[in-house]
Coordinates of C-alpha atoms and ligand atoms in Angstrom, one line a residue:
X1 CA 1.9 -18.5 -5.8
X2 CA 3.2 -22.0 -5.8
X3 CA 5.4 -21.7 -2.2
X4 CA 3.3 -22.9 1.1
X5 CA 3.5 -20.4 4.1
X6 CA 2.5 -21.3 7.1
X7 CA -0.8 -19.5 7.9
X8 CA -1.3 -18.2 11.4
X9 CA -4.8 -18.3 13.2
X10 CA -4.6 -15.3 15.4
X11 CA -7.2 -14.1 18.0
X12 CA -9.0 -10.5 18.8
X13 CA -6.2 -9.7 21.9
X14 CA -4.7 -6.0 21.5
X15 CA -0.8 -8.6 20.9
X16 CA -2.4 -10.4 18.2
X17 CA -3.8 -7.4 16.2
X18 CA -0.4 -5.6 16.6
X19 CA 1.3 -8.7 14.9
X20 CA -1.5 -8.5 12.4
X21 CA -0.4 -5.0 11.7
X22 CA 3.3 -5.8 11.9
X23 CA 3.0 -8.7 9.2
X24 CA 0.8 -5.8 6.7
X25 CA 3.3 -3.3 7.5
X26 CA 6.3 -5.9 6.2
X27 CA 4.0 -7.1 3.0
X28 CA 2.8 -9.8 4.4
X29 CA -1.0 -11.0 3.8
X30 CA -3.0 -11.1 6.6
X31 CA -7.4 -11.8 6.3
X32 CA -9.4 -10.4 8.9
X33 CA -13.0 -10.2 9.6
X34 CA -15.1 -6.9 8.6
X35 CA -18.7 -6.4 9.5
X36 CA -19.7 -7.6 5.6
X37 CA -17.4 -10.6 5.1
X38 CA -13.7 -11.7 5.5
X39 CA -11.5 -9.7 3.3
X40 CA -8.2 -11.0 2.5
X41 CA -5.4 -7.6 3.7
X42 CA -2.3 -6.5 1.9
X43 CA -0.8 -2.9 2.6
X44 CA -2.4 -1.0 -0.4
X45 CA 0.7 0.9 -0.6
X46 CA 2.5 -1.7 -2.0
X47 CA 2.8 -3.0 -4.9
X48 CA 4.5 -6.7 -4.3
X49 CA 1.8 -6.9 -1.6
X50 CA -1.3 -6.2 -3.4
X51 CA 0.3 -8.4 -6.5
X52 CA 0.0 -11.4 -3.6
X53 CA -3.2 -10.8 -3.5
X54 CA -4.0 -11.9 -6.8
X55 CA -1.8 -14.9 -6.7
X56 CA -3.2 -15.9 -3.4
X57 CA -6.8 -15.9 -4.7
X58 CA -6.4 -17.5 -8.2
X59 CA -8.1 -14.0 -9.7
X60 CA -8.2 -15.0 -13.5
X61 CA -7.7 -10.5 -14.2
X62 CA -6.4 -7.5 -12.0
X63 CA -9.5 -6.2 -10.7
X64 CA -9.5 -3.5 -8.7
X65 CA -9.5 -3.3 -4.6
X66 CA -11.8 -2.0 -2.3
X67 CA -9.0 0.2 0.0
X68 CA -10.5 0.3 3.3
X69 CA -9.6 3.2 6.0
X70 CA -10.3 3.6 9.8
X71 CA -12.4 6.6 9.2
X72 CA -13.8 9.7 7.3
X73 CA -10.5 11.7 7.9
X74 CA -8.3 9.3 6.3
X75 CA -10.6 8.8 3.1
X76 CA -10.8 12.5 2.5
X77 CA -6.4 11.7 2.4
X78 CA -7.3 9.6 -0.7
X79 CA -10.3 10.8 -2.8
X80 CA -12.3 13.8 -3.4
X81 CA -16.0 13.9 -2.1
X82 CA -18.4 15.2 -3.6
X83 CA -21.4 16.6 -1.8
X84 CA -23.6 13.4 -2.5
X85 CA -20.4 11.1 -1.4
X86 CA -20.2 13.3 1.7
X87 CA -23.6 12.7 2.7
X88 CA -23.6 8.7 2.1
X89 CA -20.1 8.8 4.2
X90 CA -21.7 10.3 7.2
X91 CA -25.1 8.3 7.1
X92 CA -23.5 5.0 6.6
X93 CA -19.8 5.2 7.6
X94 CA -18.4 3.0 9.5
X95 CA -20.2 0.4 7.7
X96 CA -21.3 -1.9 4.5
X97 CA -20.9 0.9 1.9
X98 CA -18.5 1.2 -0.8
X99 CA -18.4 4.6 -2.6
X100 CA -16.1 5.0 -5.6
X101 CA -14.4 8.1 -5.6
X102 CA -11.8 10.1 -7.6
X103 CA -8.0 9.4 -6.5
X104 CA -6.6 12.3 -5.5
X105 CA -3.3 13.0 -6.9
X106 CA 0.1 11.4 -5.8
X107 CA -2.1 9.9 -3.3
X108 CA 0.0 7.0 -2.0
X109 CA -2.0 3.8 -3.0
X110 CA -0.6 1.5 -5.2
X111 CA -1.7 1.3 -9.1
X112 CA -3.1 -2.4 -8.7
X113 CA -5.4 -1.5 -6.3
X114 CA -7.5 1.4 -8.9
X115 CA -6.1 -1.3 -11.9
X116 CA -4.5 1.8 -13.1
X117 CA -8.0 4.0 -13.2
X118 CA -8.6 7.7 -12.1
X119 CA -11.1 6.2 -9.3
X120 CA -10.6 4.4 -6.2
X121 CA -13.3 2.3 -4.4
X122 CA -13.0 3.3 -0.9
X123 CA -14.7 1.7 2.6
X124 CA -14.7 2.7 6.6
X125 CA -15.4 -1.0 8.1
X126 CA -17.7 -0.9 10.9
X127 CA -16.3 -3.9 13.0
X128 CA -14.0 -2.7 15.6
X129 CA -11.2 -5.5 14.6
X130 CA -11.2 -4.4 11.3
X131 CA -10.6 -0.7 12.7
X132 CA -8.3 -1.8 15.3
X133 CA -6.0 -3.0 12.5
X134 CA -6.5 -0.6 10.2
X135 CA -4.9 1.9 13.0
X136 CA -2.2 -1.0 13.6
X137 CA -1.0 -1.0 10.4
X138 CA -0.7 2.4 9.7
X139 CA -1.8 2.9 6.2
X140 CA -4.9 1.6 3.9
X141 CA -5.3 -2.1 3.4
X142 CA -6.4 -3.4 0.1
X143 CA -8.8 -6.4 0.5
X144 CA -10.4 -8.4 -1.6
X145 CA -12.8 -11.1 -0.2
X146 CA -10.7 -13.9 1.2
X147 CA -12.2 -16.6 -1.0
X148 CA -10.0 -18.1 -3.6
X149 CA -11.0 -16.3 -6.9
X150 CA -15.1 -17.6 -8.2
X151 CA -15.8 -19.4 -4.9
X152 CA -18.5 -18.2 -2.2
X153 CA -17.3 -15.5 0.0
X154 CA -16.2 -16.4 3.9
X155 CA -18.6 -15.1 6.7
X156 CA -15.9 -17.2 9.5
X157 CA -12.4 -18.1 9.7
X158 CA -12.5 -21.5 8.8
X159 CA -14.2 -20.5 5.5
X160 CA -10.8 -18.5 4.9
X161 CA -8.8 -21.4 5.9
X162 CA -10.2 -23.8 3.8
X163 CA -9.4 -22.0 0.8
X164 CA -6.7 -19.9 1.6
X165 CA -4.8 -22.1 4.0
X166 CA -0.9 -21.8 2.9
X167 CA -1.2 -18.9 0.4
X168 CA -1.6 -16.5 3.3
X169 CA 0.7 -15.5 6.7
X170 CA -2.0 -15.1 8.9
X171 CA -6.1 -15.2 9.4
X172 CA -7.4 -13.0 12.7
X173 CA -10.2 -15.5 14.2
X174 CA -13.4 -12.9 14.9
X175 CA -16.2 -15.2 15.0
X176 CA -18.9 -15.2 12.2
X177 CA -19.8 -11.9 10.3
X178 CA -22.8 -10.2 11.7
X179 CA -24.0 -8.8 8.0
X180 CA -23.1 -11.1 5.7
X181 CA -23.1 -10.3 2.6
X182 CA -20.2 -7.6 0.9
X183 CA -20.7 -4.0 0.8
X184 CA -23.5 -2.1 -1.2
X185 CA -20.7 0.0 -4.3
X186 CA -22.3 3.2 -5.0
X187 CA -20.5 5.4 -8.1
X188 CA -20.6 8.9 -9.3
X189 CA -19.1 8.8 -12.3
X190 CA -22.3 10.3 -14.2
X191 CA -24.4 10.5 -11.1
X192 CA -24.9 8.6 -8.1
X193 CA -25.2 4.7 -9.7
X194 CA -25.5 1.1 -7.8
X195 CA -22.3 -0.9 -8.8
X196 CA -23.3 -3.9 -6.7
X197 CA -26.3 -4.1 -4.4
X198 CA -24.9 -5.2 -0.5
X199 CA -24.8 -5.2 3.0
X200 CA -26.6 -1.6 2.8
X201 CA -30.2 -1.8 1.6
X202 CA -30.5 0.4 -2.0
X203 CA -33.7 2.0 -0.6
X204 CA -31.8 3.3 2.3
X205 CA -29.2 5.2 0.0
X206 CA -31.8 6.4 -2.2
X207 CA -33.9 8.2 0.6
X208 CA -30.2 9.5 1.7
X209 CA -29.9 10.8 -1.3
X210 CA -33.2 12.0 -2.2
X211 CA -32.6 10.4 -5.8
X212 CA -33.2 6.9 -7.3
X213 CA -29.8 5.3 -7.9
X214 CA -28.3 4.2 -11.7
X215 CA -28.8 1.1 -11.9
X216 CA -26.4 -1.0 -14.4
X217 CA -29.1 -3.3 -15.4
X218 CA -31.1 -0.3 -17.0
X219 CA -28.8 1.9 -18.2
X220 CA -26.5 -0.8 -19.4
X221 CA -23.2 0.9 -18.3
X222 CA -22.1 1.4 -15.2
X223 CA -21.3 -2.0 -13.3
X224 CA -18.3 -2.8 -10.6
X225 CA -15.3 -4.4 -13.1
X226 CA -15.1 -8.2 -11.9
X227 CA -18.6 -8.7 -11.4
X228 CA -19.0 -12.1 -13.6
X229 CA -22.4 -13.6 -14.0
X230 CA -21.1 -16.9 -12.7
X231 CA -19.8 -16.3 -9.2
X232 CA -20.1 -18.1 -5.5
X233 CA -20.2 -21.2 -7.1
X234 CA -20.7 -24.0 -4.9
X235 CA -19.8 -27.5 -7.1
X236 CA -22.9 -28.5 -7.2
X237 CA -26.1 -26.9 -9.7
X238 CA -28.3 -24.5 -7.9
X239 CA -31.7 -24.1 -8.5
X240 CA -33.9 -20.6 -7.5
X241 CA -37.2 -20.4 -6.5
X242 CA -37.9 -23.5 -5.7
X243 CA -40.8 -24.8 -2.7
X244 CA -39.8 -28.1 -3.6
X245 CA -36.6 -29.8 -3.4
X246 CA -35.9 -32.3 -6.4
X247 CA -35.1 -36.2 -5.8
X248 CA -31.2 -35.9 -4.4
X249 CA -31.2 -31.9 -4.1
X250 CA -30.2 -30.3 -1.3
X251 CA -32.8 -28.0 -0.1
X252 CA -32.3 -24.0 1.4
X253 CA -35.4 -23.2 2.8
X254 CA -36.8 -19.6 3.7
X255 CA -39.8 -18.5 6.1
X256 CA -42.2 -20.7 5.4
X257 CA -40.7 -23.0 3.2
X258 CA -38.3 -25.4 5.7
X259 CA -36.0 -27.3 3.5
X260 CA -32.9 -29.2 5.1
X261 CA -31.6 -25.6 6.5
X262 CA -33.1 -22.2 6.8
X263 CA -31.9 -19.0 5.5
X264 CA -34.3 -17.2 8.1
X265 CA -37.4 -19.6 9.8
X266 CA -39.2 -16.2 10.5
X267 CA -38.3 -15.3 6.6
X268 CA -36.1 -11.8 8.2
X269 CA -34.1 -10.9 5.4
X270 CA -31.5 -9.8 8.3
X271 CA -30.7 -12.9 9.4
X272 CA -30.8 -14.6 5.6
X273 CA -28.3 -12.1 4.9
X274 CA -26.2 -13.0 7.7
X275 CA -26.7 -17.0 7.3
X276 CA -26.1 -16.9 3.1
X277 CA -22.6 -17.6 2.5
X278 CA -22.6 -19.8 5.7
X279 CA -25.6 -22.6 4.2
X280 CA -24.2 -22.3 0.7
X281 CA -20.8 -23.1 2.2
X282 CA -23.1 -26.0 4.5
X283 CA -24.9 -27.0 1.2
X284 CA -21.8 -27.5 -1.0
X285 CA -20.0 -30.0 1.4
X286 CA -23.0 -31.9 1.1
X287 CA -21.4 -32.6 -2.5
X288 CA -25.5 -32.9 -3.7
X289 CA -27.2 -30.3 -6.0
X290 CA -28.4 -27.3 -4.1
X291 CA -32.2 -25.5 -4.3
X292 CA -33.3 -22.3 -3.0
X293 CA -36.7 -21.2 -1.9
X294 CA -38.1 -17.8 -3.1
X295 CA -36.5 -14.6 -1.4
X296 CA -38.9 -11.5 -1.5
X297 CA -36.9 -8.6 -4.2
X298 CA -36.8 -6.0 -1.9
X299 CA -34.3 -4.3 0.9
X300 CA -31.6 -6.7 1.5
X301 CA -33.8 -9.5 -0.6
X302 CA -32.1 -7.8 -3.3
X303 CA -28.5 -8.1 -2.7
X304 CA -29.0 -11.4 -1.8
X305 CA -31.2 -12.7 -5.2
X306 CA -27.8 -10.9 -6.5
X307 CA -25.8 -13.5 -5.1
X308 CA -27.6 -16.5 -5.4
X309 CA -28.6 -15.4 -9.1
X310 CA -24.5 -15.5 -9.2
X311 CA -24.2 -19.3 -7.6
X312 CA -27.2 -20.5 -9.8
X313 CA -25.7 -18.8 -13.2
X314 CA -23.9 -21.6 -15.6
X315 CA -20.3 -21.8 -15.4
X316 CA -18.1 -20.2 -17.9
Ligands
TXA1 O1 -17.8 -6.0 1.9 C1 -16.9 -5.9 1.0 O2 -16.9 -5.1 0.1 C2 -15.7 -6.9 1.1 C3 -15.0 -6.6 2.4 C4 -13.7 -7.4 2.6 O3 -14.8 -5.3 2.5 N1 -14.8 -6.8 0.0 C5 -15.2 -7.2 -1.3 O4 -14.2 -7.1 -2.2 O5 -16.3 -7.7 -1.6 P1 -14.2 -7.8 -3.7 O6 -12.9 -7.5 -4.3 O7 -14.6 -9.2 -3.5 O8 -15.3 -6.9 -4.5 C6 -15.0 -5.6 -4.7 C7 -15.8 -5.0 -5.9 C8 -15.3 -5.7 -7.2 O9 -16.5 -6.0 -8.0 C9 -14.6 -4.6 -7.9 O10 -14.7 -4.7 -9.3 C10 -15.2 -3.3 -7.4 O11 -15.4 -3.6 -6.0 N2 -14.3 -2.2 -7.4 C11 -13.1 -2.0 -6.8 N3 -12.5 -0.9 -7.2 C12 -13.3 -0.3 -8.1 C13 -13.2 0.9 -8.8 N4 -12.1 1.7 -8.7 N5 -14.2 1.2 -9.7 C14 -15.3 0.4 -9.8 N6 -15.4 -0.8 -9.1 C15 -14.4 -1.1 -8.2
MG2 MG1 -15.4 -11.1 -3.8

């Protein structure tokens, strides 16, 4: 997209989240703030819409789209559940859970949001603005994190405007995102499998489930399309691991490890979660290199050694 819009900061007010679904509902794009991170909102009905998408993030492919719903009801309009889906949707709907589902047919989403596949990845946002608008605009919204396309996801506003500023109509201004990182993606393809580890702990869908989860890294197939090894990349080289900051690096500290800024000074993987896209963002203005202390491998530990494994990966 090589035209400037003018992008609108709106607020929270019952008016502004009626624009917001007003500007959807005419194919405009519109990011707004989910309990996860900011996704960046086009009608998933339509086609020109969701095509902005892509141009307005840079994406180098058509990936496919999370569609996200205002509840159970209006999922079951899209996909079929299986009995394992079923249960995940009522433990952890609304909230940071992804589940991959088979499109029903002639359902009405457009075929850039499933890149043209049988499946559709499908999410009930827990945050009540992101539910607010979803019953505003009257149909699914496809979004995509609202980070230009390789850059570290936006947990605020003014992460979305400083990538996004003048490729979108309008940003809703929510305040921060309380989890942080994007959604756990859980597929069924050939049984229940982690796509992308997230907002939702893996141990707490497997004792859901009563079953370990696939898991792409042992069996070597199923992964979420669009997951590159080099992603979140601040412009600086991260290091992992690391108790001790180099001469000239920029140092993210957790527990008992300070550094410049903490993830989390009591090392609570909560609060990392929540503060992760937020230091990296802090860390890469700093224009230095950037180091990360250890982060235990376990509940959200896990999604977030995902991510900064991502940052820390060399570029392509
Ligand atoms: O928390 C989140 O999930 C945020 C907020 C905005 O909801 N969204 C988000 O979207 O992280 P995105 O596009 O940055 O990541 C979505 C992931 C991609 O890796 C994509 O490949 C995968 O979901 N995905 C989408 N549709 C899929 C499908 N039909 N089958 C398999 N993976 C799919
Ligand atoms: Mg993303």
């Amino acid at each position: 997209m090589n035209e400037t819009v003018e992008t609108r900061v709106l607020g929270t007010s019952d008016a502004e989240i009626a624009e917001a679904g007003q500007r959807l509902a005419r194919g405009e794009l519109v990011a707004f703030p989910t309990e996860t991170v900011y996704g960046l909102g086009a009608d998933a009905t339509n086609d020109y819409a969701v095509a902005r998408i892509f141009a307005a993030k840079g994406r180098p492919s058509f990936n496919p789209l999370i569609a996200h719903v205002a509840d159970l009801e209006a999922a079951e309009a899209l996909c079929d559940l299986s009995e394992d889906a079923r249960r995940l949707a009522s433990a952890f709907w609304p909230g940071a859970l992804t589940l991959v589902l088979p499109l029903k047919t002639g359902a009405p989403i457009s075929k850039l949001v499933t890149a043209g596949g049988k499946n559709l990845a499908v999410r009930v946002p827990s945050s009540p603005i992101a539910t607010a608008l979803l019953r505003a605009a009257l149909s699914p919204i496809a979004a995509p994190s609202a980070n230009p396309s390789g850059k570290i996801s936006p947990t605020t506003a003014a992460h979305v405007l400083s990538g996004l500023s003048g490729r979108i109509e309008a940003v809703i201004d929510a305040g921060p995102c309380p989890v942080g990182l994007e959604s756990t993606i859980v597929g069924f393809d050939e049984g229940p499998a982690l796509l992308r580890a997230g907002g939702i702990p893996t141990e707490a869908i497997e004792a859901c489930l009563g079953t370990k989860l696939q898991r792409h890294t042992e069996t070597g197939t199923p992964t979420a399309p669009g997951q590159l090894a080099s992603h979140y990349a601040p412009k600086g080289r991260v290091r992992l691991n690391a108790t001790t900051p180099e001469e000239d690096e920029f140092h993210i500290g957790f527990g008992t490890i300070d550094g410049d800024i903490s993830l989390s000074r009591n090392g609570d993987l909560q609060e990392a979660a929540a503060h992760l896209f937020e230091m990296l963002h802090i860390a890469d203005a700093t224009g230095c290199d950037i180091c990360v202390a250890p982060v235990p491998d376990t509940g959200l530990g896990r999604a977030i050694n995902d991510r900064l494994t991502r940052a820390a990966a060399p570029r392509g």
